[in-house]
Coordinates of C-alpha atoms in Angstrom, one line a residue:
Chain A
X1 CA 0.0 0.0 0.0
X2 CA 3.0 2.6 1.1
X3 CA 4.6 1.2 -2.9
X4 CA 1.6 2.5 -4.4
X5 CA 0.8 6.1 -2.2
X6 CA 4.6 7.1 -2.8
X7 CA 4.2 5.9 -6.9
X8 CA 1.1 8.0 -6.9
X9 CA 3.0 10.9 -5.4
X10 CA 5.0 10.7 -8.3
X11 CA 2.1 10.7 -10.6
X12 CA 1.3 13.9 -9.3
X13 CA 4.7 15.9 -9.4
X14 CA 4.9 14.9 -13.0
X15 CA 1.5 15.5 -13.6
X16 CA 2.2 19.2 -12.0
X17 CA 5.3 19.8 -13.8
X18 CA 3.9 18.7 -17.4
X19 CA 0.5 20.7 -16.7
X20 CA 2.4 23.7 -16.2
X21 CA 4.2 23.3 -19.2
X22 CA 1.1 24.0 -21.6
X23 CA -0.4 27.2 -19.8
X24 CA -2.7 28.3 -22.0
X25 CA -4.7 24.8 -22.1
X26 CA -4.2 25.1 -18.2
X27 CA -6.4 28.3 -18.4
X28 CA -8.6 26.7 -21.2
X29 CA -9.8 23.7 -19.1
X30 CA -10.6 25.8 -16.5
X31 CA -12.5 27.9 -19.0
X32 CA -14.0 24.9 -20.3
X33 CA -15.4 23.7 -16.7
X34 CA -16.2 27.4 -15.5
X35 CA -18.5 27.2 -18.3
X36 CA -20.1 24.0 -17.4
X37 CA -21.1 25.2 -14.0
X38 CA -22.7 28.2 -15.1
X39 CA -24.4 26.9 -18.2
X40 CA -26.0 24.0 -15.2
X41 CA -26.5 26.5 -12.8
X42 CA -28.5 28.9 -15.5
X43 CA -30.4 25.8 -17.0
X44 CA -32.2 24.9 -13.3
X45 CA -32.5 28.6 -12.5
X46 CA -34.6 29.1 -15.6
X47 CA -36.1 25.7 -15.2
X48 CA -37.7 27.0 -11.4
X49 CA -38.5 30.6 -12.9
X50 CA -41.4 28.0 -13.9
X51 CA -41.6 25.7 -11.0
X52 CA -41.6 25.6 -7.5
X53 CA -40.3 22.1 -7.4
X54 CA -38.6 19.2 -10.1
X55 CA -38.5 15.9 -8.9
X56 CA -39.8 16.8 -5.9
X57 CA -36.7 18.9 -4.9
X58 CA -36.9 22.8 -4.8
X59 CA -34.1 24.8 -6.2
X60 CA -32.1 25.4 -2.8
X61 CA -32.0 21.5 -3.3
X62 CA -31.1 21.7 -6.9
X63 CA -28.1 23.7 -6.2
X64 CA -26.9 20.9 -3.9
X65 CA -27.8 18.5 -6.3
X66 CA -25.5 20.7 -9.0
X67 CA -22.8 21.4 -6.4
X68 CA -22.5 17.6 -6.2
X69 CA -22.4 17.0 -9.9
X70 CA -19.6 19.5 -10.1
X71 CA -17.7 17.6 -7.2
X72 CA -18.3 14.0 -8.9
X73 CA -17.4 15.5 -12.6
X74 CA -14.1 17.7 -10.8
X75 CA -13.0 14.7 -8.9
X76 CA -13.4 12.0 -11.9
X77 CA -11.5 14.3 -14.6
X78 CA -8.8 15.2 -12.0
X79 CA -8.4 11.3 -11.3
X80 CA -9.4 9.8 -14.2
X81 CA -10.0 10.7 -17.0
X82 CA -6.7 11.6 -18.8
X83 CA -5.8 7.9 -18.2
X84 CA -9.5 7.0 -19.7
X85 CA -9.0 8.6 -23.1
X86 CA -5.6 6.9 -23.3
X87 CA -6.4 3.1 -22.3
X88 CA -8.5 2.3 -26.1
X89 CA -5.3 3.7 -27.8
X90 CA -3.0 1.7 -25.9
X91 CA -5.3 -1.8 -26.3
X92 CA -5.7 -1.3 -30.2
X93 CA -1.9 -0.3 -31.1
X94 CA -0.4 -3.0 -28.6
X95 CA 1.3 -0.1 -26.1
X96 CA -0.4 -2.2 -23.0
X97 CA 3.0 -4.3 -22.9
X98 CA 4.9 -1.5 -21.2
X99 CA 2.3 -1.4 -18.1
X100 CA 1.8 -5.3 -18.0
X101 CA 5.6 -5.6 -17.3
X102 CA 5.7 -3.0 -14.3
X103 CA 5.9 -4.5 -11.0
X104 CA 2.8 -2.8 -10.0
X105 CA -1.1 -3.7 -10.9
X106 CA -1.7 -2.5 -14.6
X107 CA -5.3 -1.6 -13.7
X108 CA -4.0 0.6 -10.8
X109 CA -1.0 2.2 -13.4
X110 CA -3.6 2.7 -16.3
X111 CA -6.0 4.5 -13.8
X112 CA -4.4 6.9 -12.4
X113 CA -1.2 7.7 -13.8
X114 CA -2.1 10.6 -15.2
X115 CA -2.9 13.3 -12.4
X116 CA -5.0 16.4 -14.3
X117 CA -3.7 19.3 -12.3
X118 CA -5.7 21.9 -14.5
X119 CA -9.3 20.0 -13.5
X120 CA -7.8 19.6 -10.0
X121 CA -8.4 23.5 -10.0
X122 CA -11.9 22.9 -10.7
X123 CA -11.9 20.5 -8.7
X124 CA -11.5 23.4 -5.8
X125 CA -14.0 25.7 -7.5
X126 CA -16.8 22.9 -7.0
X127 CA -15.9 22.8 -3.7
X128 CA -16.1 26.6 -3.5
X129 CA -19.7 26.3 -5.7
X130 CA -20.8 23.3 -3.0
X131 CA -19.7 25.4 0.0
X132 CA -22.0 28.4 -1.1
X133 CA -24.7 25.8 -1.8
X134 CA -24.8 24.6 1.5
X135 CA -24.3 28.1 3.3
X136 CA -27.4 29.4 1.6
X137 CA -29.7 26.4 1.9
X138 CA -32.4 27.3 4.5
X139 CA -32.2 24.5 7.3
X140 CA -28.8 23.1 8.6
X141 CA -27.6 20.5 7.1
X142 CA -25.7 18.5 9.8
X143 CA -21.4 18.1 9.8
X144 CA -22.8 13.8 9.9
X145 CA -24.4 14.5 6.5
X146 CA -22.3 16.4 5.2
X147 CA -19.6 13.7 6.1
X148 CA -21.4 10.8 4.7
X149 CA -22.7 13.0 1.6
X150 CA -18.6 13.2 0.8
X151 CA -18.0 9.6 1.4
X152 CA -20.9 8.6 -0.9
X153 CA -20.3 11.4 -3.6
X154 CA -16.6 9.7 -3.8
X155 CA -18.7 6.2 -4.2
X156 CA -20.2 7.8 -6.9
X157 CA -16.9 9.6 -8.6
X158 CA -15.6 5.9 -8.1
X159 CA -18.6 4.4 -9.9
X160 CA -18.4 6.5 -12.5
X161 CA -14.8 5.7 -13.3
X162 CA -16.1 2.1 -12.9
X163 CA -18.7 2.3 -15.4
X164 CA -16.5 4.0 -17.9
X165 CA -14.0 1.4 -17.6
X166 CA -17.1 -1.5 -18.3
X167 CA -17.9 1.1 -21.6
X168 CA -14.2 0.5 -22.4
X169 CA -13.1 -3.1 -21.9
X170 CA -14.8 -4.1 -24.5
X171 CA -12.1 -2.9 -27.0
X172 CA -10.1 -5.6 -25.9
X173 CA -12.4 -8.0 -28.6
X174 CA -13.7 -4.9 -30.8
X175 CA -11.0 -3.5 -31.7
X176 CA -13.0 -0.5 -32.0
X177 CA -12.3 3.4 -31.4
X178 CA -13.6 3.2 -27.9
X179 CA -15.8 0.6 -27.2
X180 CA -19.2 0.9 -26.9
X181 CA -18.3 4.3 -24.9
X182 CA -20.3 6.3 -26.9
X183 CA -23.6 4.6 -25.4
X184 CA -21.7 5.3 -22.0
X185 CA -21.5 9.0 -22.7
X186 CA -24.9 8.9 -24.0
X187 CA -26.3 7.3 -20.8
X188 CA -24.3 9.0 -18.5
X189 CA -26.8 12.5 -19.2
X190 CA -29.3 11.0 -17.3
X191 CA -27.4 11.4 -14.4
X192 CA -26.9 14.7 -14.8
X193 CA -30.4 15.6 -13.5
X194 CA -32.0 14.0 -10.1
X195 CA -33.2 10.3 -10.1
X196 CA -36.8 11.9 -9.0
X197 CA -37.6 13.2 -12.2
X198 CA -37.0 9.6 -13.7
X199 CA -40.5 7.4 -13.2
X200 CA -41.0 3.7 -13.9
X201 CA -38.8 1.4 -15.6
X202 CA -36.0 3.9 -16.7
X203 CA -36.0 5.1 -12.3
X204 CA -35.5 0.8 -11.6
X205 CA -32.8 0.5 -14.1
X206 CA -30.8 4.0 -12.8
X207 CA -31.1 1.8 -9.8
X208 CA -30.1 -1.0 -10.7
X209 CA -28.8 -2.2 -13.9
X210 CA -27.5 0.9 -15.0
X211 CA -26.3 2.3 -11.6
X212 CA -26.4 6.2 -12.9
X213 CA -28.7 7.2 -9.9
X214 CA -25.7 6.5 -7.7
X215 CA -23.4 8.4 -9.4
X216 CA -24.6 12.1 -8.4
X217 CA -28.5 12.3 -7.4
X218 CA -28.5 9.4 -4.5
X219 CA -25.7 10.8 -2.5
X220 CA -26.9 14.2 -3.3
X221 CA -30.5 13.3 -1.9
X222 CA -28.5 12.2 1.2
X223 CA -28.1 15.6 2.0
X224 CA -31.3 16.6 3.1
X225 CA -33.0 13.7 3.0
X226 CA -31.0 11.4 4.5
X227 CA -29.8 8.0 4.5
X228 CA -31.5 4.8 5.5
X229 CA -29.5 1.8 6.3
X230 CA -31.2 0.3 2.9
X231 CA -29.4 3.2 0.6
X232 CA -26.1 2.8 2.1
X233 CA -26.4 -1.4 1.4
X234 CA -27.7 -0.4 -1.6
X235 CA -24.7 2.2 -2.6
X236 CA -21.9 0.0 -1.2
X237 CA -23.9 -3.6 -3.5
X238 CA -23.8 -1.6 -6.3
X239 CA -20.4 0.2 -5.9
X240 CA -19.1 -3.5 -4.5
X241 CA -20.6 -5.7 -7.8
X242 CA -19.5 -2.9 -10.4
X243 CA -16.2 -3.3 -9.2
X244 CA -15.9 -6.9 -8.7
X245 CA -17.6 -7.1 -12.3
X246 CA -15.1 -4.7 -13.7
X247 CA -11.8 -6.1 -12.1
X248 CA -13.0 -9.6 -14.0
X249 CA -14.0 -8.4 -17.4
X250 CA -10.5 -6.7 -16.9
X251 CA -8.5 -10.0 -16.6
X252 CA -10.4 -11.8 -19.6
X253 CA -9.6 -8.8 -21.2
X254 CA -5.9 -9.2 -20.6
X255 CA -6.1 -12.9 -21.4
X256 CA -7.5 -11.7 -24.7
X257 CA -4.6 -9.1 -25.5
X258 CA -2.2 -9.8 -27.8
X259 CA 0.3 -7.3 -29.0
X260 CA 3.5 -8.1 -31.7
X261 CA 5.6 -8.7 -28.6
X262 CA 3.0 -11.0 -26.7
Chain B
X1 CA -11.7 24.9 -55.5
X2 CA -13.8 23.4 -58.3
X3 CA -16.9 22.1 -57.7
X4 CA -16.3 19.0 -59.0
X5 CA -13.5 18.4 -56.9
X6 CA -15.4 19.9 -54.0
X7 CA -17.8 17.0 -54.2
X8 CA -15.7 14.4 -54.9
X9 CA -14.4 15.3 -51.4
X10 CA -17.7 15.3 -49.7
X11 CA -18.2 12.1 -51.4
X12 CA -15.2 10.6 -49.9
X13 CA -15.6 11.7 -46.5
X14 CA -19.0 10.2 -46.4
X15 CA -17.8 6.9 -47.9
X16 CA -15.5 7.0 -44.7
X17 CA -17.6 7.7 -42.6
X18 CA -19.8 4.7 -43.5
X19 CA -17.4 2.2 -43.4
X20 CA -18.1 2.1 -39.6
X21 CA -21.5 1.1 -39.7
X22 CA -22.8 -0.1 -36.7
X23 CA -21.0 2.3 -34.8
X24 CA -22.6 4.7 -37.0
X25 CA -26.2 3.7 -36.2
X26 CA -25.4 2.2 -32.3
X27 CA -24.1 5.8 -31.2
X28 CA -27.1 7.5 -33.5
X29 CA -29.6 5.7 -31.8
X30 CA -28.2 5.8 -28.4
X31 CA -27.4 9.6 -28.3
X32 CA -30.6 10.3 -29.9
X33 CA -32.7 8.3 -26.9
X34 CA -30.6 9.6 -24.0
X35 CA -31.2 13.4 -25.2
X36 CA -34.1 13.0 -26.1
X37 CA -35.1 10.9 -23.1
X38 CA -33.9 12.8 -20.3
X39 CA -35.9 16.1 -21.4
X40 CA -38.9 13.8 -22.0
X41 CA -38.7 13.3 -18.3
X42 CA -37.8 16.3 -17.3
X43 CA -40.4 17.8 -18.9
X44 CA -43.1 15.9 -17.5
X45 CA -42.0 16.5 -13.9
X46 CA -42.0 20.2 -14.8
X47 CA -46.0 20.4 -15.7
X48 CA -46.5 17.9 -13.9
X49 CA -45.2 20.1 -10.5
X50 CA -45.8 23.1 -11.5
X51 CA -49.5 22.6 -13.0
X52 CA -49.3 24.9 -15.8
X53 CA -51.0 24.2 -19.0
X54 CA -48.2 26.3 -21.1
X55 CA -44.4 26.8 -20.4
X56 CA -42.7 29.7 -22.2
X57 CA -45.6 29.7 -24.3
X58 CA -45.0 25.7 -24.9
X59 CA -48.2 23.2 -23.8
X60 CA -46.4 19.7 -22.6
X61 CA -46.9 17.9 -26.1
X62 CA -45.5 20.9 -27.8
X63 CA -42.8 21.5 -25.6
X64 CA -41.9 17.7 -26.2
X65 CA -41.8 17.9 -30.3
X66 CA -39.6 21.0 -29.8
X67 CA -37.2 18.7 -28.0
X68 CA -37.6 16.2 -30.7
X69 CA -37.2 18.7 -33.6
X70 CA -34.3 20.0 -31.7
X71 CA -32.5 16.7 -31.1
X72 CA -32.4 16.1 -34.6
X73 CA -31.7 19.2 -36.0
X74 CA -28.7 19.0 -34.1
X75 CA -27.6 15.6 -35.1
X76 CA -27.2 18.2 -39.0
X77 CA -26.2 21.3 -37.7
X78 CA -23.5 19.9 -35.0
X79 CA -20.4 17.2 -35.5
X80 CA -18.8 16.8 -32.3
X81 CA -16.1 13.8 -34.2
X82 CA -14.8 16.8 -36.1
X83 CA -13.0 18.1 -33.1
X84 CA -9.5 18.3 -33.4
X85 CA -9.7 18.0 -37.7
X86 CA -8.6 21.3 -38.2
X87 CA -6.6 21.7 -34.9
X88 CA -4.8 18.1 -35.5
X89 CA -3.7 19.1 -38.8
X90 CA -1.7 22.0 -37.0
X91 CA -0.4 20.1 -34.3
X92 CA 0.5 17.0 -36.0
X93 CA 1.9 18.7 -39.3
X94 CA -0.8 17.3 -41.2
X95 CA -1.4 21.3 -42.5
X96 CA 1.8 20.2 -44.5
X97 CA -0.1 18.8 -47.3
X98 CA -2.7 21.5 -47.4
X99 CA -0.4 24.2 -47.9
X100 CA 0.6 22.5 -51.2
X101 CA -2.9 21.2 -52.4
X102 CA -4.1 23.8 -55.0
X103 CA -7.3 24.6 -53.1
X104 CA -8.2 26.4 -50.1
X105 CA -7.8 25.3 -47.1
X106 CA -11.2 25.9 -46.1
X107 CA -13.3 24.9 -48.9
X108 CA -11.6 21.6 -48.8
X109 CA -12.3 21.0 -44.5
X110 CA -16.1 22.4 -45.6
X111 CA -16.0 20.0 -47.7
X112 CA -14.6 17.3 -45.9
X113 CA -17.8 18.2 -43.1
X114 CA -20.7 18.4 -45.5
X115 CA -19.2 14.5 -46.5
X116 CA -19.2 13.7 -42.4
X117 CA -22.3 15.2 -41.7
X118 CA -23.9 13.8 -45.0
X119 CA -25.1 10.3 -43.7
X120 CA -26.7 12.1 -40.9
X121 CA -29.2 13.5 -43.4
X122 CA -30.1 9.5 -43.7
X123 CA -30.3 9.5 -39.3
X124 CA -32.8 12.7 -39.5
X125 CA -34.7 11.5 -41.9
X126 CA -35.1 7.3 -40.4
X127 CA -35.6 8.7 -37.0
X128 CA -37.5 12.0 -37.7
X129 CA -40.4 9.6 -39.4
X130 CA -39.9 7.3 -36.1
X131 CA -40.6 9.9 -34.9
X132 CA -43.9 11.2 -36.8
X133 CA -45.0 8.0 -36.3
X134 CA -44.2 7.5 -32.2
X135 CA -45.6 11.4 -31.6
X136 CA -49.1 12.6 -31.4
X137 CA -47.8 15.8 -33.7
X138 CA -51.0 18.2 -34.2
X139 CA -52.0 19.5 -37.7
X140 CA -51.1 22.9 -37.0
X141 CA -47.7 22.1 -36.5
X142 CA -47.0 18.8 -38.9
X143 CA -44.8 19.6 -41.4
X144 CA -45.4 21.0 -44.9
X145 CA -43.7 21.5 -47.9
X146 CA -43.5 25.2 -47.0
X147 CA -41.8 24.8 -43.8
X148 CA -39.7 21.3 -45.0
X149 CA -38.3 24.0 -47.7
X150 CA -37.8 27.4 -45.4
X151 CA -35.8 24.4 -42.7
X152 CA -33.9 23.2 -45.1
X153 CA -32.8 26.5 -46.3
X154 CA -32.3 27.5 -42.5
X155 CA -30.7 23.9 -41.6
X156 CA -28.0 25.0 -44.2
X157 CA -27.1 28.1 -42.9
X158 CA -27.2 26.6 -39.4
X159 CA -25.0 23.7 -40.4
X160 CA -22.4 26.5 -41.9
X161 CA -22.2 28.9 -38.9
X162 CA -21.3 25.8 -36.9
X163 CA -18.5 24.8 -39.1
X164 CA -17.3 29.0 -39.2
X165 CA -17.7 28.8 -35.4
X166 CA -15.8 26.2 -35.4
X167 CA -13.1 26.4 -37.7
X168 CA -12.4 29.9 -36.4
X169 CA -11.8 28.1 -32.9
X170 CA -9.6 25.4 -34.4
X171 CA -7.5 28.2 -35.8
X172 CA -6.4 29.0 -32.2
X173 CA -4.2 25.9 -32.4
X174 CA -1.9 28.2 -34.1
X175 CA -1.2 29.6 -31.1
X176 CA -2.3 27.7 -27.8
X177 CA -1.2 23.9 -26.9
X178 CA -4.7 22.1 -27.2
X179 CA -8.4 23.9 -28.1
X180 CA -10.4 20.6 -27.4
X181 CA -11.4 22.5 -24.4
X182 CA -12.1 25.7 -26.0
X183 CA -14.6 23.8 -28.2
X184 CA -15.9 21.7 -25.4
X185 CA -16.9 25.3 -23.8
X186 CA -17.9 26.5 -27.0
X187 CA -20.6 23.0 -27.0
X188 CA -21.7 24.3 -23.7
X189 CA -22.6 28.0 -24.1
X190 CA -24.4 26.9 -28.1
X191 CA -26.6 24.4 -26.1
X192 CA -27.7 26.5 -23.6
X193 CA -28.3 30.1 -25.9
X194 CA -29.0 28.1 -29.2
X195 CA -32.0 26.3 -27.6
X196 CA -30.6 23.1 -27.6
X197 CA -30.7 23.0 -23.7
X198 CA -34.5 24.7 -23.0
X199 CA -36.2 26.2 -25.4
X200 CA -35.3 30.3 -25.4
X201 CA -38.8 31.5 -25.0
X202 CA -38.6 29.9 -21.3
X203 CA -35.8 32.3 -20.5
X204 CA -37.1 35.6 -18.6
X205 CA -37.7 38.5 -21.1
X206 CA -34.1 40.1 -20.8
X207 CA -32.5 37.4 -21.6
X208 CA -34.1 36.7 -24.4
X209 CA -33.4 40.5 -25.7
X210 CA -29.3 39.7 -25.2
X211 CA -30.0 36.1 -27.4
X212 CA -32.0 38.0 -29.9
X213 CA -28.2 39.9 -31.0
X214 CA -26.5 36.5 -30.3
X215 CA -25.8 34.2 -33.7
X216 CA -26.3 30.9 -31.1
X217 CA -29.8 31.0 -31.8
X218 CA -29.9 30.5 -35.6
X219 CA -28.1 27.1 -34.5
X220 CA -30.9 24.8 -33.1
X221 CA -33.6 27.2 -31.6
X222 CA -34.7 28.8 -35.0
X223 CA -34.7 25.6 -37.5
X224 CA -36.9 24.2 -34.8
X225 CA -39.4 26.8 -34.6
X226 CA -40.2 27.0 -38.6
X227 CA -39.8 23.1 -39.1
X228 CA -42.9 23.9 -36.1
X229 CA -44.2 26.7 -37.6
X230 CA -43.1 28.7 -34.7
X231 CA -41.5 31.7 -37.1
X232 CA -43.6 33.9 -39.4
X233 CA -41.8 34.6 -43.1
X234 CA -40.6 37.5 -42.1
X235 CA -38.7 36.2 -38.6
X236 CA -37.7 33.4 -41.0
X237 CA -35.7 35.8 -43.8
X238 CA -34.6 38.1 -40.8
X239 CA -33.0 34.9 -39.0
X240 CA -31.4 33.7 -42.6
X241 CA -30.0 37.2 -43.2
X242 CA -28.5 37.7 -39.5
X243 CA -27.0 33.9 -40.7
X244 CA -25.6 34.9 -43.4
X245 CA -24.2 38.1 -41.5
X246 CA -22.3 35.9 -39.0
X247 CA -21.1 33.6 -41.5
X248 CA -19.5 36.5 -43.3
X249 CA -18.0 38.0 -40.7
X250 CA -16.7 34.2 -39.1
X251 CA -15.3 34.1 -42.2
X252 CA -13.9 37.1 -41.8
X253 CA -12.1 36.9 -38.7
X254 CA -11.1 33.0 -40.0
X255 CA -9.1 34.5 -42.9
X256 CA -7.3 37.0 -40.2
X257 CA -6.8 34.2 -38.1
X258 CA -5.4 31.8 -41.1
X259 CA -3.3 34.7 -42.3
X260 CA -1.0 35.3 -38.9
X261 CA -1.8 31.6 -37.7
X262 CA 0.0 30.1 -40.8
X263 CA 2.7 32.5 -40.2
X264 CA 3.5 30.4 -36.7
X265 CA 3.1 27.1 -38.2
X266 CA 6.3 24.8 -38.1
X267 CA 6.3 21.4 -39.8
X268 CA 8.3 18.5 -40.6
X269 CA 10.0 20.2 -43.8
X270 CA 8.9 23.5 -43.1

């Protein structure tokens, strides 16, 4: 464990260094995310111009809800998502080889080697947006909620990097682009709004199936609705099987790989 | 550039594009459910809680056939694939080739887009009569050959103030280290003030005053309303004209860009 905390260390320095070394994309990705925020925050504030509530939440709520959405989308493209983009690239041209001979876990070098220190920046503006959000929302929230609301929002950042990784295994047999991630971005959108507004079937399967519900709105919902026993063995069965699912699609994967050197 | 060449480009581009079918049709399919999906819901929540009959001037069913108009308007008007073309040809010294090829640069990327974007016509099409076919759409707002003819001619312009927009944006490569973001942000702010987001007329009244002056509008929001019958003749030639404005003067500011940008270009041989 100590191995991988001091390789990840180095992750970041040279993450740091290289980030600095393209400035003006530095400034653009935080351009990029300031947008995002504001473009979310504008599309609910015009949304409860009409409506006192959506899905049952008012807009006090909402702006958690965003706030949280921020956090989950900061923390996953600081972590995550460089290494993401990479991994199809590296499967298709046979560049796997040089992480399957490290003496550390692929998975865990693939991951996370590349630290994004420009969405790290963002990362500290959600905080800044979920801080506000919570200092203006009418009732006290509680330091326990807000406690297990973090531990449950980095569930969901970890669920989402779980579910991108199921999107992109496949491309160990497709030899695709990118797997079947375009359905994965494509699905993703729905949780970009709260699992209330979703009725039926499609609110089951963002439950279940296609665990998006856990991603931002449940741990968001914990907030000021809290959590029953039953949500957090739900949270921790779906974060659990995703992952066990994951790290074994993984290994057939591997066992599928072949490069011109293996 | 000749025409003839021009068009043997955008028939090459679209052969490409092709050749990857079911990808093709799986991500089609899947975008075009998830968009459209999640504002279905989110829609229905929103009369359903608030209890009004009309939204921004929008009664539930109407506000849903926007959404649907809108969704595939975009799938002709935006091409998310083509970022990076212009600005990977600058980082990767792919301009190289261009700066030799007797045509334009631009005509030839147009050119290479219309040939991208051409299948999608196929997409629109397929899924607009799923559509038709799904959607209780009322007469007053069912397509005729009017308003098939005043979209397509406002579909066009659409379709080329994206590709200005954009290749003005790529041009920045000449100077900065990556612009994938830049467009990423420049996806963000078109969906919210081109009505790809929420329709514009549910913005408060000021707001809609500051769109009104903005070219983000003729995008999605305007090739909606008259495929819906949503914009008189005149609102119609008034939104083609401001197009046509904004085309001219991304086109404009692309050749001032090209000009100084291909002075900073360095490439293998260069």
């Amino acid at each position: 464990m100590t191995r991988y905390l001091r390789l990840y260390a180095y992750f970041l320095r040279f993450s740091f260094s290289r980030a600095m070394e393209f400035r003006l994309d530095f400034f653009f990705r935080i351009g990029m995310d300031a947008c995002w925020y504001a473009v979310h925050l504008a599309f609910f504030v015009v949304l409860f111009n009409h409506t006192g509530t959506l899905g049952g939440w008012t807009l006090d709520q909402m702006y958690l809800f965003a706030a949280a959405l921020f956090l989950m989308d900061a923390l996953q493209m600081t972590v995550f998502a460089n290494n993401l983009w990479a991994l199809p690239i590296y499967i298709n041209r046979g560049d796997l080889d040089y992480y399957l001979v490290r003496p550390v876990s692929p998975l865990f070098f693939l991951s996370v080697r590349e630290f994004a220190a420009n969405s790290f920046l963002n990362l500290l503006l959600a905080c800044g947006i979920f801080v506000w959000a919570v200092a203006r929302y009418p009732e006290p929230l509680g330091f326990s909620r807000i406690v297990l609301f973090l531990i449950l929002q980095a569930a969901g950042a970890f669920l989402f990097y779980i579910l991108s990784m199921l999107s992109l295994i496949p491309v160990f047999w497709m030899q695709s682009r990118q797997g079947i991630r375009d359905i994965f971005w494509s699905l993703h959108r729905f949780s970009h709004r709260p699992h209330r507004v979703y009725t039926g079937f499609i609110r089951r399967l963002l439950m279940t199936v296609l665990p998006f519900a856990f991603v931002v709105s449940v741990p968001a919902s914990v907030l000021f609705e809290g959590a029953s026993p039953t949500l957090l063995l739900h949270t921790t069965a779906v974060v659990g099987g995703g992952f066990a699912l994951m790290v074994m699609l993984w290994r057939m994967g591997l066992r599928a790989y072949s490069s011109a050197s293996s | 550039m000749n025409s003839r060449l021009f068009w043997k480009v955008v028939s090459l581009e679209a052969r490409t594009k092709m050749s990857y079918r079911v990808e093709f049709w799986i991500s089609a399919v899947a975008a075009f459910a998830a968009d459209f999906g999640v504002v279905w819901f989110v829609w229905m929540a929103m009369f359903r809680e608030s209890g009004a009959e009309t939204i921004g001037g929008w009664t539930r069913d109407g506000i849903i056939i926007y959404y649907l108009t809108v969704v595939l308007v975009g799938k002709l008007v935006r091409y998310r694939e083509f970022t990076g073309a212009i600005s990977h040809d600058i980082y990767e010294g792919g301009l190289n080739r261009y700066l030799v090829f007797p045509v334009g640069y631009m005509p030839y990327k147009l050119a290479q887009r219309i040939g991208l974007q051409a299948p999608r016509i196929v997409q629109f099409a397929l899924l607009g009569v799923i559509a038709l076919l799904l959607v209780d759409i009322p007469a007053e707002t069912a397509p005729t050959i009017t308003t098939i003819v005043m979209a397509a001619a406002t579909i066009a312009m659409a379709f080329l103030l994206s590709f200005m927009l954009d290749y003005c944006i790529h041009q920045v490569a000449f100077w900065a280290d990556n612009v994938w973001s830049l467009d990423v942000a420049k996806w963000f702010v078109t969906s919210l003030l081109g009505g790809f987001m929420l329709p514009l007329s549910v913005f408060p009244g000021w707001a809609q005053d500051i769109m009104a002056w903005l070219p983000f509008r003729l995008l999605f929001d305007l090739p909606a309303r008259v495929l819906l019958h949503r914009a008189d003749a005149a609102e119609w030639a008034l939104g083609l004209a401001a197009g046509v404005f904004w085309c001219a003067a991304l086109w404009a500011a692309g050749r001032v860009l090209w000009r100084r940008g291909s002075l900073e270009y360095t490439g293998v041989g260069i």
